[in-house]
C-alpha cells in the first residue's frame, strides 16, 4: 500500500482535529470497534474458555508478532507480543546480560526514555552482581563502546528530539567489542523501516500503541535473534513461556524458540484491537511510508521556521538522522502546546521545553501540515500561549 489517501480513510479522527501525536498514542482505526465487538460477543461471549483454541487466542502473540516482524525486519518466528514495553525491556536486558557473564557495564544514553533506565537500574540492583549502568550523551555512545561492555541498550529514535541512532554501525561496533545489543524500537516501529536481521541486532523491544495504532494498553513486543533464542534464559519465567504449560510441571523449562519470552495470559481484547490495526499495516510499503514521512517533516520544519523565529529546531535537520517526529524548543513550550491543543492541533510537550509533533503518513497529509503550521504561527506570533489557563499542568502531558 502506497496510497495514503486510502489509509487516511481507514482511521477515525475527531472532527476538525489535526492529530500530530500518533507517535504517542495512535488513533482509532475505523474497523477496530467491530473487531473488538466480535472478540467480546462472538468469541468471549459464545466460545467462553474454548476461545483459547477455537478463536485462536493462544496463538495470537506469535501470529501477530510475525506481522510486526515484517515491519522491523525480523525473521519469521522471532517476535512475540505481551506485557508492556517496560517489562519487555527488563526481559531483553536480563537475557542479554546473561550472555556476557564476565562483563559488568551496560551502556545507554541520556536521551533514552526514563522507564528503560529505571528498569535497568532495578534489574541491576536485584541481580546484585556489581553491574554498572553507564549513561552518556547520545553523540558519545560510539566512543564508549569498548572491551568492558556487556550490553549496549539504546532506544533507536530519541523520544524527545527524534534523533536516530545508526543501528547497523553501533551494533557492528558493539559486536566487535564482544558486547550484545538491546534496541528499543518504541519510536521506530511503524515510523520507518527497520532491518533487525540486516543489522545483526541481538534483542529488540517496542510497543504497539504508538505508531502501530493498537490502542491504549496494547501489548508490547520482543525480538530475539535466531542465534540466541535457544540459549537465552528468560528472567520472567512465567507458565506460558514454559516448554509445556499444560503439563503443570513444578520445574521450569524454557519454551521452544520465541515462546520462551511469553510470561502469562495475553490481553485478548487488546489483541483484537491490534489485529484490526495490523490489517492496515500488513499492506503498507515501508519505504513509501518513510518517503512520505520525510516529505511531511521537511514541509513542517520549513513552514514553522519561516513563520516562527522564536522556535528553535530541537530535531536533527538532516531527515536521514531523525525518525518521524519533529520537536521545537521554546521556553514557554508547555503553555504554547496547550494553546495549540485548544485550537485542535494535538501534539505533546516533553519537559523541560520541547514541543513535539509526530508525523504519521497513514492519516496525516500535506494539507494537515499546512494547517498545523498556520495554527502554530497564530499561537506564536500573537502570543496566544500567554494566558493563565494554558499554564496549568495536567497529570499527563
Ligand atoms: C513509550 C515508551 C515506553 C513506555 O513503556 P510502557 O511500559 O509501555 O509504558 C518505554 N520506553 C520507551 C523508549 C518508550 O518510548
mmCIF file of C-alpha atoms and ligand atoms in Angstrom:
data_model
loop_
_atom_site.group_PDB
_atom_site.id
_atom_site.type_symbol
_atom_site.label_atom_id
_atom_site.label_comp_id
_atom_site.label_asym_id
_atom_site.label_seq_id
_atom_site.Cartn_x
_atom_site.Cartn_y
_atom_site.Cartn_z
ATOM 1 C CA UNK A 1 0.000 0.000 0.000
ATOM 2 C CA UNK A 2 1.424 3.332 -1.054
ATOM 3 C CA UNK A 3 -1.912 5.150 -1.341
ATOM 4 C CA UNK A 4 -2.036 7.127 1.887
ATOM 5 C CA UNK A 5 -5.251 8.914 0.911
ATOM 6 C CA UNK A 6 -6.815 5.449 1.141
ATOM 7 C CA UNK A 7 -5.251 4.643 4.526
ATOM 8 C CA UNK A 8 -6.370 8.033 5.876
ATOM 9 C CA UNK A 9 -9.945 6.905 5.187
ATOM 10 C CA UNK A 10 -9.355 3.881 7.419
ATOM 11 C CA UNK A 11 -8.920 5.962 10.578
ATOM 12 C CA UNK A 12 -11.415 7.778 12.728
ATOM 13 C CA UNK A 13 -10.235 11.215 13.777
ATOM 14 C CA UNK A 14 -12.389 13.643 15.769
ATOM 15 C CA UNK A 15 -13.880 16.290 13.511
ATOM 16 C CA UNK A 16 -11.593 19.240 12.877
ATOM 17 C CA UNK A 17 -8.675 17.756 14.795
ATOM 18 C CA UNK A 18 -5.147 17.710 13.396
ATOM 19 C CA UNK A 19 -3.541 14.849 15.204
ATOM 20 C CA UNK A 20 0.242 15.138 15.311
ATOM 21 C CA UNK A 21 0.510 12.732 18.230
ATOM 22 C CA UNK A 22 0.280 9.317 16.576
ATOM 23 C CA UNK A 23 3.826 8.788 17.887
ATOM 24 C CA UNK A 24 2.458 8.780 21.427
ATOM 25 C CA UNK A 25 -0.936 7.124 21.018
ATOM 26 C CA UNK A 26 -2.066 6.101 17.533
ATOM 27 C CA UNK A 27 -5.676 6.984 16.658
ATOM 28 C CA UNK A 28 -8.545 4.532 16.238
ATOM 29 C CA UNK A 29 -8.854 2.519 13.020
ATOM 30 C CA UNK A 30 -12.486 2.547 11.864
ATOM 31 C CA UNK A 31 -12.528 -1.266 11.793
ATOM 32 C CA UNK A 32 -11.426 -1.645 15.427
ATOM 33 C CA UNK A 33 -14.790 -1.262 17.171
ATOM 34 C CA UNK A 34 -16.352 -4.084 15.138
ATOM 35 C CA UNK A 35 -13.321 -6.342 15.628
ATOM 36 C CA UNK A 36 -13.327 -5.774 19.395
ATOM 37 C CA UNK A 37 -17.108 -6.260 19.469
ATOM 38 C CA UNK A 38 -16.594 -9.589 17.704
ATOM 39 C CA UNK A 39 -13.950 -10.607 20.231
ATOM 40 C CA UNK A 40 -16.284 -9.702 23.077
ATOM 41 C CA UNK A 41 -19.555 -11.177 21.855
ATOM 42 C CA UNK A 42 -18.753 -13.902 19.307
ATOM 43 C CA UNK A 43 -15.512 -15.059 20.933
ATOM 44 C CA UNK A 44 -15.618 -14.418 24.691
ATOM 45 C CA UNK A 45 -19.424 -14.494 24.789
ATOM 46 C CA UNK A 46 -20.135 -17.570 22.668
ATOM 47 C CA UNK A 47 -16.935 -19.568 22.933
ATOM 48 C CA UNK A 48 -16.040 -18.739 26.531
ATOM 49 C CA UNK A 49 -12.963 -20.776 27.536
ATOM 50 C CA UNK A 50 -12.845 -22.664 24.245
ATOM 51 C CA UNK A 51 -11.841 -19.353 22.670
ATOM 52 C CA UNK A 52 -8.233 -20.096 23.622
ATOM 53 C CA UNK A 53 -8.264 -22.759 20.910
ATOM 54 C CA UNK A 54 -11.317 -22.074 18.778
ATOM 55 C CA UNK A 55 -10.796 -18.345 18.425
ATOM 56 C CA UNK A 56 -7.013 -18.745 18.226
ATOM 57 C CA UNK A 57 -6.325 -16.600 21.288
ATOM 58 C CA UNK A 58 -3.347 -18.647 22.456
ATOM 59 C CA UNK A 59 -1.563 -18.353 19.103
ATOM 60 C CA UNK A 60 -2.108 -14.622 18.641
ATOM 61 C CA UNK A 61 1.028 -13.397 20.473
ATOM 62 C CA UNK A 62 3.289 -15.124 17.925
ATOM 63 C CA UNK A 63 0.958 -14.818 14.915
ATOM 64 C CA UNK A 64 0.555 -11.074 15.321
ATOM 65 C CA UNK A 65 4.186 -10.882 16.396
ATOM 66 C CA UNK A 66 5.179 -12.067 12.923
ATOM 67 C CA UNK A 67 3.075 -9.338 11.308
ATOM 68 C CA UNK A 68 5.040 -6.778 13.325
ATOM 69 C CA UNK A 69 8.177 -8.714 12.419
ATOM 70 C CA UNK A 70 7.722 -7.764 8.769
ATOM 71 C CA UNK A 71 7.770 -4.072 9.687
ATOM 72 C CA UNK A 72 11.001 -4.356 11.674
ATOM 73 C CA UNK A 73 12.952 -6.773 9.505
ATOM 74 C CA UNK A 74 12.736 -9.733 11.889
ATOM 75 C CA UNK A 75 12.966 -13.371 10.869
ATOM 76 C CA UNK A 76 9.611 -15.193 11.000
ATOM 77 C CA UNK A 77 9.000 -16.816 14.371
ATOM 78 C CA UNK A 78 11.211 -14.422 16.308
ATOM 79 C CA UNK A 79 8.798 -11.805 17.651
ATOM 80 C CA UNK A 80 6.236 -12.331 20.392
ATOM 81 C CA UNK A 81 3.702 -9.946 21.931
ATOM 82 C CA UNK A 82 2.801 -9.457 25.559
ATOM 83 C CA UNK A 83 3.012 -7.332 28.686
ATOM 84 C CA UNK A 84 4.148 -3.726 28.420
ATOM 85 C CA UNK A 85 7.306 -2.276 26.967
ATOM 86 C CA UNK A 86 8.905 -1.678 30.370
ATOM 87 C CA UNK A 87 8.547 -5.405 31.096
ATOM 88 C CA UNK A 88 9.977 -6.325 27.698
ATOM 89 C CA UNK A 89 12.975 -4.045 28.310
ATOM 90 C CA UNK A 90 13.629 -5.912 31.550
ATOM 91 C CA UNK A 91 13.331 -9.305 29.856
ATOM 92 C CA UNK A 92 15.580 -8.398 26.945
ATOM 93 C CA UNK A 93 18.219 -6.783 29.140
ATOM 94 C CA UNK A 94 18.246 -9.688 31.596
ATOM 95 C CA UNK A 95 18.680 -12.190 28.768
ATOM 96 C CA UNK A 96 21.409 -10.059 27.184
ATOM 97 C CA UNK A 97 23.366 -9.681 30.459
ATOM 98 C CA UNK A 98 23.263 -13.422 30.859
ATOM 99 C CA UNK A 99 25.034 -13.918 27.515
ATOM 100 C CA UNK A 100 28.124 -11.975 28.681
ATOM 101 C CA UNK A 101 28.564 -13.118 32.297
ATOM 102 C CA UNK A 102 32.135 -11.862 32.662
ATOM 103 C CA UNK A 103 31.392 -8.217 31.930
ATOM 104 C CA UNK A 104 29.876 -5.515 34.108
ATOM 105 C CA UNK A 105 28.947 -2.477 32.018
ATOM 106 C CA UNK A 106 25.596 -1.648 30.460
ATOM 107 C CA UNK A 107 25.801 1.399 28.229
ATOM 108 C CA UNK A 108 22.885 3.650 27.337
ATOM 109 C CA UNK A 109 22.379 7.325 26.526
ATOM 110 C CA UNK A 110 20.832 10.235 28.352
ATOM 111 C CA UNK A 111 18.206 10.609 25.609
ATOM 112 C CA UNK A 112 16.757 7.226 26.494
ATOM 113 C CA UNK A 113 13.223 7.077 27.840
ATOM 114 C CA UNK A 114 13.407 7.058 31.652
ATOM 115 C CA UNK A 115 11.453 3.811 32.049
ATOM 116 C CA UNK A 116 14.189 1.908 30.194
ATOM 117 C CA UNK A 117 16.777 3.386 32.542
ATOM 118 C CA UNK A 118 14.667 2.711 35.642
ATOM 119 C CA UNK A 119 14.087 -0.906 34.598
ATOM 120 C CA UNK A 120 17.821 -1.362 34.034
ATOM 121 C CA UNK A 121 18.588 0.101 37.477
ATOM 122 C CA UNK A 122 16.022 -2.176 39.127
ATOM 123 C CA UNK A 123 17.389 -5.235 37.369
ATOM 124 C CA UNK A 124 20.993 -4.391 38.269
ATOM 125 C CA UNK A 125 20.007 -3.974 41.903
ATOM 126 C CA UNK A 126 18.194 -7.280 42.145
ATOM 127 C CA UNK A 127 20.970 -9.167 40.344
ATOM 128 C CA UNK A 128 23.455 -7.827 42.896
ATOM 129 C CA UNK A 129 26.442 -8.687 40.701
ATOM 130 C CA UNK A 130 28.083 -5.291 40.659
ATOM 131 C CA UNK A 131 26.814 -4.369 37.219
ATOM 132 C CA UNK A 132 27.076 -0.712 36.270
ATOM 133 C CA UNK A 133 24.726 1.361 34.130
ATOM 134 C CA UNK A 134 26.752 3.945 32.213
ATOM 135 C CA UNK A 135 24.664 6.810 30.812
ATOM 136 C CA UNK A 136 26.426 9.020 28.259
ATOM 137 C CA UNK A 137 25.327 11.719 25.816
ATOM 138 C CA UNK A 138 23.786 10.253 22.638
ATOM 139 C CA UNK A 139 26.606 11.548 20.443
ATOM 140 C CA UNK A 140 29.203 9.926 22.708
ATOM 141 C CA UNK A 141 27.792 6.393 22.623
ATOM 142 C CA UNK A 142 30.128 5.073 19.913
ATOM 143 C CA UNK A 143 33.207 6.307 21.799
ATOM 144 C CA UNK A 144 32.185 4.414 24.937
ATOM 145 C CA UNK A 145 31.951 1.033 23.241
ATOM 146 C CA UNK A 146 34.999 -0.899 24.431
ATOM 147 C CA UNK A 147 36.065 -4.287 25.720
ATOM 148 C CA UNK A 148 34.415 -3.713 29.126
ATOM 149 C CA UNK A 149 30.998 -3.500 27.607
ATOM 150 C CA UNK A 150 28.455 -6.225 28.320
ATOM 151 C CA UNK A 151 25.296 -4.734 26.801
ATOM 152 C CA UNK A 152 24.579 -1.731 24.616
ATOM 153 C CA UNK A 153 20.974 -0.752 25.374
ATOM 154 C CA UNK A 154 19.602 2.045 23.218
ATOM 155 C CA UNK A 155 16.322 3.471 22.054
ATOM 156 C CA UNK A 156 16.871 3.980 18.349
ATOM 157 C CA UNK A 157 14.787 7.151 17.988
ATOM 158 C CA UNK A 158 15.045 9.690 20.812
ATOM 159 C CA UNK A 159 11.556 10.283 22.239
ATOM 160 C CA UNK A 160 12.223 13.977 22.746
ATOM 161 C CA UNK A 161 14.155 15.039 19.667
ATOM 162 C CA UNK A 162 13.619 12.296 17.108
ATOM 163 C CA UNK A 163 17.399 11.819 16.776
ATOM 164 C CA UNK A 164 18.054 8.472 15.093
ATOM 165 C CA UNK A 165 20.902 6.159 16.104
ATOM 166 C CA UNK A 166 22.689 4.217 13.365
ATOM 167 C CA UNK A 167 21.634 0.712 14.347
ATOM 168 C CA UNK A 168 23.853 -1.095 11.853
ATOM 169 C CA UNK A 169 27.032 0.778 12.749
ATOM 170 C CA UNK A 170 26.558 0.729 16.532
ATOM 171 C CA UNK A 171 25.581 -2.932 16.542
ATOM 172 C CA UNK A 172 28.660 -3.810 14.496
ATOM 173 C CA UNK A 173 30.886 -1.818 16.831
ATOM 174 C CA UNK A 174 29.341 -3.445 19.926
ATOM 175 C CA UNK A 175 29.794 -6.905 18.422
ATOM 176 C CA UNK A 176 33.415 -6.191 17.534
ATOM 177 C CA UNK A 177 33.953 -5.328 21.221
ATOM 178 C CA UNK A 178 32.284 -8.584 22.282
ATOM 179 C CA UNK A 179 29.067 -6.969 23.572
ATOM 180 C CA UNK A 180 25.393 -7.722 22.995
ATOM 181 C CA UNK A 181 22.764 -5.185 21.876
ATOM 182 C CA UNK A 182 19.228 -4.371 23.020
ATOM 183 C CA UNK A 183 17.347 -1.974 20.735
ATOM 184 C CA UNK A 184 14.161 -0.248 21.837
ATOM 185 C CA UNK A 185 12.013 0.455 18.788
ATOM 186 C CA UNK A 186 9.239 2.374 20.594
ATOM 187 C CA UNK A 187 9.608 5.335 18.224
ATOM 188 C CA UNK A 188 10.788 3.366 15.207
ATOM 189 C CA UNK A 189 8.279 0.545 14.724
ATOM 190 C CA UNK A 190 5.687 1.883 12.296
ATOM 191 C CA UNK A 191 7.607 5.143 11.872
ATOM 192 C CA UNK A 192 10.121 3.832 9.353
ATOM 193 C CA UNK A 193 11.506 0.559 8.053
ATOM 194 C CA UNK A 194 13.839 -1.279 10.416
ATOM 195 C CA UNK A 195 16.131 -4.114 9.395
ATOM 196 C CA UNK A 196 16.894 -6.069 12.562
ATOM 197 C CA UNK A 197 18.151 -9.031 10.589
ATOM 198 C CA UNK A 198 20.346 -6.942 8.291
ATOM 199 C CA UNK A 199 21.765 -5.023 11.270
ATOM 200 C CA UNK A 200 22.508 -8.253 13.114
ATOM 201 C CA UNK A 201 20.653 -6.969 16.180
ATOM 202 C CA UNK A 202 20.539 -9.305 19.174
ATOM 203 C CA UNK A 203 17.412 -8.237 21.055
ATOM 204 C CA UNK A 204 14.747 -5.655 20.269
ATOM 205 C CA UNK A 205 11.610 -4.469 22.014
ATOM 206 C CA UNK A 206 8.835 -1.997 21.290
ATOM 207 C CA UNK A 207 5.237 -1.070 21.914
ATOM 208 C CA UNK A 208 2.189 -1.231 19.667
ATOM 209 C CA UNK A 209 0.101 1.682 20.919
ATOM 210 C CA UNK A 210 2.275 4.420 19.379
ATOM 211 C CA UNK A 211 2.787 4.379 15.580
ATOM 212 C CA UNK A 212 1.204 0.924 15.270
ATOM 213 C CA UNK A 213 -2.263 2.061 16.414
ATOM 214 C CA UNK A 214 -3.028 -0.883 18.715
ATOM 215 C CA UNK A 215 -4.840 1.348 21.227
ATOM 216 C CA UNK A 216 -4.182 2.350 24.847
ATOM 217 C CA UNK A 217 -2.794 -0.623 26.759
ATOM 218 C CA UNK A 218 -1.888 -2.590 23.616
ATOM 219 C CA UNK A 219 0.718 -5.333 24.159
ATOM 220 C CA UNK A 220 4.446 -4.785 23.701
ATOM 221 C CA UNK A 221 6.734 -6.968 21.580
ATOM 222 C CA UNK A 222 10.131 -8.581 21.949
ATOM 223 C CA UNK A 223 12.515 -9.905 19.304
ATOM 224 C CA UNK A 224 15.350 -12.355 19.917
ATOM 225 C CA UNK A 225 17.834 -13.158 17.146
ATOM 226 C CA UNK A 226 17.866 -16.793 15.982
ATOM 227 C CA UNK A 227 21.433 -17.298 17.241
ATOM 228 C CA UNK A 228 20.369 -16.558 20.824
ATOM 229 C CA UNK A 229 16.887 -17.966 21.002
ATOM 230 C CA UNK A 230 17.764 -21.468 22.164
ATOM 231 C CA UNK A 231 20.337 -20.363 24.721
ATOM 232 C CA UNK A 232 18.904 -17.184 26.227
ATOM 233 C CA UNK A 233 17.418 -17.524 29.679
ATOM 234 C CA UNK A 234 14.019 -15.944 30.372
ATOM 235 C CA UNK A 235 14.264 -13.930 33.595
ATOM 236 C CA UNK A 236 10.492 -13.724 33.865
ATOM 237 C CA UNK A 237 9.809 -17.440 33.785
ATOM 238 C CA UNK A 238 6.036 -17.470 33.675
ATOM 239 C CA UNK A 239 3.991 -20.512 32.819
ATOM 240 C CA UNK A 240 3.172 -19.528 29.231
ATOM 241 C CA UNK A 241 6.877 -19.369 28.461
ATOM 242 C CA UNK A 242 7.272 -22.948 29.708
ATOM 243 C CA UNK A 243 8.024 -25.803 27.325
ATOM 244 C CA UNK A 244 4.705 -27.446 28.216
ATOM 245 C CA UNK A 245 2.427 -25.042 30.142
ATOM 246 C CA UNK A 246 -0.380 -27.559 30.380
ATOM 247 C CA UNK A 247 1.817 -30.282 31.820
ATOM 248 C CA UNK A 248 1.832 -28.163 35.002
ATOM 249 C CA UNK A 249 5.299 -29.392 35.940
ATOM 250 C CA UNK A 250 6.791 -27.882 39.061
ATOM 251 C CA UNK A 251 10.131 -27.381 37.281
ATOM 252 C CA UNK A 252 10.533 -24.572 34.799
ATOM 253 C CA UNK A 253 11.890 -25.480 31.373
ATOM 254 C CA UNK A 254 12.063 -22.640 28.831
ATOM 255 C CA UNK A 255 9.775 -22.996 25.846
ATOM 256 C CA UNK A 256 10.831 -23.553 22.264
ATOM 257 C CA UNK A 257 12.026 -20.545 20.321
ATOM 258 C CA UNK A 258 10.429 -17.173 20.957
ATOM 259 C CA UNK A 259 7.655 -18.821 23.019
ATOM 260 C CA UNK A 260 10.024 -18.645 25.992
ATOM 261 C CA UNK A 261 9.640 -14.868 26.065
ATOM 262 C CA UNK A 262 5.957 -15.180 26.866
ATOM 263 C CA UNK A 263 5.080 -14.689 30.523
ATOM 264 C CA UNK A 264 1.377 -15.043 31.355
ATOM 265 C CA UNK A 265 -2.102 -14.756 29.882
ATOM 266 C CA UNK A 266 -2.222 -12.492 26.813
ATOM 267 C CA UNK A 267 -4.567 -9.491 26.735
ATOM 268 C CA UNK A 268 -7.024 -10.923 24.220
ATOM 269 C CA UNK A 269 -9.282 -7.882 23.828
ATOM 270 C CA UNK A 270 -6.235 -5.703 23.170
ATOM 271 C CA UNK A 271 -5.009 -8.273 20.671
ATOM 272 C CA UNK A 272 -8.306 -7.904 18.796
ATOM 273 C CA UNK A 273 -7.836 -4.141 18.598
ATOM 274 C CA UNK A 274 -4.259 -4.626 17.424
ATOM 275 C CA UNK A 275 -5.398 -7.155 14.804
ATOM 276 C CA UNK A 276 -7.594 -4.527 13.173
ATOM 277 C CA UNK A 277 -4.681 -2.063 13.076
ATOM 278 C CA UNK A 278 -2.332 -4.691 11.655
ATOM 279 C CA UNK A 279 -4.860 -5.321 8.873
ATOM 280 C CA UNK A 280 -3.883 -1.854 7.674
ATOM 281 C CA UNK A 281 -0.155 -2.297 8.360
ATOM 282 C CA UNK A 282 0.031 -5.653 6.574
ATOM 283 C CA UNK A 283 -0.288 -3.875 3.233
ATOM 284 C CA UNK A 284 1.917 -0.842 3.904
ATOM 285 C CA UNK A 285 5.089 -0.368 1.857
ATOM 286 C CA UNK A 286 7.586 0.814 4.476
ATOM 287 C CA UNK A 287 9.829 2.637 2.011
ATOM 288 C CA UNK A 288 6.862 4.594 0.668
ATOM 289 C CA UNK A 289 5.901 5.356 4.278
ATOM 290 C CA UNK A 290 9.387 6.678 5.010
ATOM 291 C CA UNK A 291 9.380 8.818 1.849
ATOM 292 C CA UNK A 292 6.005 10.299 2.806
ATOM 293 C CA UNK A 293 7.160 10.881 6.376
ATOM 294 C CA UNK A 294 10.250 12.782 5.233
ATOM 295 C CA UNK A 295 8.151 14.902 2.878
ATOM 296 C CA UNK A 296 5.809 15.801 5.772
ATOM 297 C CA UNK A 297 8.538 16.581 8.322
ATOM 298 C CA UNK A 298 10.536 18.678 5.834
ATOM 299 C CA UNK A 299 7.422 20.653 4.932
ATOM 300 C CA UNK A 300 6.592 21.182 8.597
ATOM 301 C CA UNK A 301 10.088 22.373 9.545
ATOM 302 C CA UNK A 302 10.246 24.769 6.592
ATOM 303 C CA UNK A 303 6.787 26.172 7.396
ATOM 304 C CA UNK A 304 7.362 26.620 11.137
ATOM 305 C CA UNK A 305 10.835 28.116 10.725
ATOM 306 C CA UNK A 306 9.571 30.616 8.160
ATOM 307 C CA UNK A 307 6.708 31.746 10.413
ATOM 308 C CA UNK A 308 8.103 31.369 13.947
ATOM 309 C CA UNK A 309 11.666 32.630 14.505
ATOM 310 C CA UNK A 310 11.168 32.273 18.285
ATOM 311 C CA UNK A 311 11.076 28.453 17.993
ATOM 312 C CA UNK A 312 14.349 26.517 17.821
ATOM 313 C CA UNK A 313 14.506 23.245 15.972
ATOM 314 C CA UNK A 314 15.448 20.557 18.511
ATOM 315 C CA UNK A 315 15.433 17.688 15.997
ATOM 316 C CA UNK A 316 18.226 16.848 13.563
ATOM 317 C CA UNK A 317 17.940 18.924 10.410
ATOM 318 C CA UNK A 318 19.044 16.036 8.202
ATOM 319 C CA UNK A 319 15.938 13.888 7.614
ATOM 320 C CA UNK A 320 18.101 10.752 7.434
ATOM 321 C CA UNK A 321 19.227 11.461 11.006
ATOM 322 C CA UNK A 322 15.750 11.645 12.543
ATOM 323 C CA UNK A 323 12.711 9.430 12.943
ATOM 324 C CA UNK A 324 9.189 10.604 12.149
ATOM 325 C CA UNK A 325 8.771 13.368 14.694
ATOM 326 C CA UNK A 326 9.834 16.988 14.845
ATOM 327 C CA UNK A 327 10.463 18.929 18.031
ATOM 328 C CA UNK A 328 10.945 22.582 18.697
ATOM 329 C CA UNK A 329 12.361 24.069 21.858
ATOM 330 C CA UNK A 330 10.574 27.074 23.344
ATOM 331 C CA UNK A 331 10.798 28.486 26.849
ATOM 332 C CA UNK A 332 7.017 28.512 27.257
ATOM 333 C CA UNK A 333 6.571 25.243 25.356
ATOM 334 C CA UNK A 334 4.025 23.786 27.751
ATOM 335 C CA UNK A 335 1.663 26.757 27.510
ATOM 336 C CA UNK A 336 2.221 27.028 23.747
ATOM 337 C CA UNK A 337 1.284 23.386 23.267
ATOM 338 C CA UNK A 338 -1.817 23.865 25.412
ATOM 339 C CA UNK A 339 -2.792 26.802 23.200
ATOM 340 C CA UNK A 340 -2.330 24.620 20.094
ATOM 341 C CA UNK A 341 -4.412 21.850 21.652
ATOM 342 C CA UNK A 342 -7.177 24.365 22.437
ATOM 343 C CA UNK A 343 -7.198 25.076 18.677
ATOM 344 C CA UNK A 344 -7.497 21.362 17.886
ATOM 345 C CA UNK A 345 -3.881 20.829 16.898
ATOM 346 C CA UNK A 346 -2.682 17.941 19.040
ATOM 347 C CA UNK A 347 0.997 17.432 19.776
ATOM 348 C CA UNK A 348 2.657 16.984 23.116
ATOM 349 C CA UNK A 349 5.075 18.607 25.479
ATOM 350 C CA UNK A 350 8.164 16.951 26.912
ATOM 351 C CA UNK A 351 10.000 18.569 29.796
ATOM 352 C CA UNK A 352 11.814 20.852 30.064
ATOM 353 C CA UNK A 353 10.907 22.857 26.960
ATOM 354 C CA UNK A 354 10.125 20.592 23.999
ATOM 355 C CA UNK A 355 7.056 20.891 21.769
ATOM 356 C CA UNK A 356 6.853 17.576 19.957
ATOM 357 C CA UNK A 357 4.903 16.734 16.810
ATOM 358 C CA UNK A 358 4.609 13.244 15.301
ATOM 359 C CA UNK A 359 4.111 12.636 11.580
ATOM 360 C CA UNK A 360 2.216 9.567 10.540
ATOM 361 C CA UNK A 361 1.576 9.314 6.794
ATOM 362 C CA UNK A 362 -1.203 6.745 7.238
ATOM 363 C CA UNK A 363 -3.532 9.573 8.277
ATOM 364 C CA UNK A 364 -1.630 12.888 8.065
ATOM 365 C CA UNK A 365 -1.144 14.631 4.724
ATOM 366 C CA UNK A 366 0.439 17.831 3.400
ATOM 367 C CA UNK A 367 -2.816 19.764 3.892
ATOM 368 C CA UNK A 368 -2.807 18.852 7.581
ATOM 369 C CA UNK A 369 0.798 20.006 7.885
ATOM 370 C CA UNK A 370 -0.006 23.384 6.326
ATOM 371 C CA UNK A 371 -2.987 23.816 8.621
ATOM 372 C CA UNK A 372 -0.850 22.899 11.654
ATOM 373 C CA UNK A 373 1.775 25.468 10.644
ATOM 374 C CA UNK A 374 -0.932 28.159 10.455
ATOM 375 C CA UNK A 375 -2.153 27.363 13.961
ATOM 376 C CA UNK A 376 1.368 27.362 15.429
ATOM 377 C CA UNK A 377 2.151 30.636 13.651
ATOM 378 C CA UNK A 378 -1.006 32.193 15.122
ATOM 379 C CA UNK A 379 -0.200 30.934 18.656
ATOM 380 C CA UNK A 380 3.382 32.173 18.476
ATOM 381 C CA UNK A 381 3.021 35.439 16.603
ATOM 382 C CA UNK A 382 0.042 36.606 18.636
ATOM 383 C CA UNK A 383 1.432 35.197 21.921
ATOM 384 C CA UNK A 384 -1.812 33.288 22.444
ATOM 385 C CA UNK A 385 0.059 30.998 24.846
ATOM 386 C CA UNK A 386 0.448 33.824 27.358
ATOM 387 C CA UNK A 387 -2.785 33.057 29.174
ATOM 388 C CA UNK A 388 -3.043 31.536 32.681
ATOM 389 C CA UNK A 389 -5.407 28.775 31.507
ATOM 390 C CA UNK A 390 -2.604 27.316 29.380
ATOM 391 C CA UNK A 391 -0.136 27.232 32.233
ATOM 392 C CA UNK A 392 -1.909 24.720 34.497
ATOM 393 C CA UNK A 393 -0.035 21.434 34.247
ATOM 394 C CA UNK A 394 -2.124 18.234 33.971
ATOM 395 C CA UNK A 395 -1.124 14.786 35.151
ATOM 396 C CA UNK A 396 -0.391 13.516 31.622
ATOM 397 C CA UNK A 397 1.482 15.871 29.332
HETATM 398 C C1 LIG B 1 6.716 4.776 25.286
HETATM 399 C C2 LIG B 1 7.952 4.188 25.803
HETATM 400 C C3 LIG B 1 7.946 3.316 26.907
HETATM 401 C C4 LIG B 1 6.684 3.041 27.664
HETATM 402 O O1 LIG B 1 6.699 1.805 28.318
HETATM 403 P P1 LIG B 1 5.349 1.123 28.776
HETATM 404 O O2 LIG B 1 5.757 0.015 29.664
HETATM 405 O O3 LIG B 1 4.636 0.662 27.528
HETATM 406 O O4 LIG B 1 4.511 2.144 29.484
HETATM 407 C C5 LIG B 1 9.151 2.736 27.287
HETATM 408 N N1 LIG B 1 10.294 3.002 26.623
HETATM 409 C C6 LIG B 1 10.330 3.841 25.557
HETATM 410 C C7 LIG B 1 11.618 4.091 24.853
HETATM 411 C C8 LIG B 1 9.164 4.460 25.137
HETATM 412 O O5 LIG B 1 9.199 5.324 24.121
#
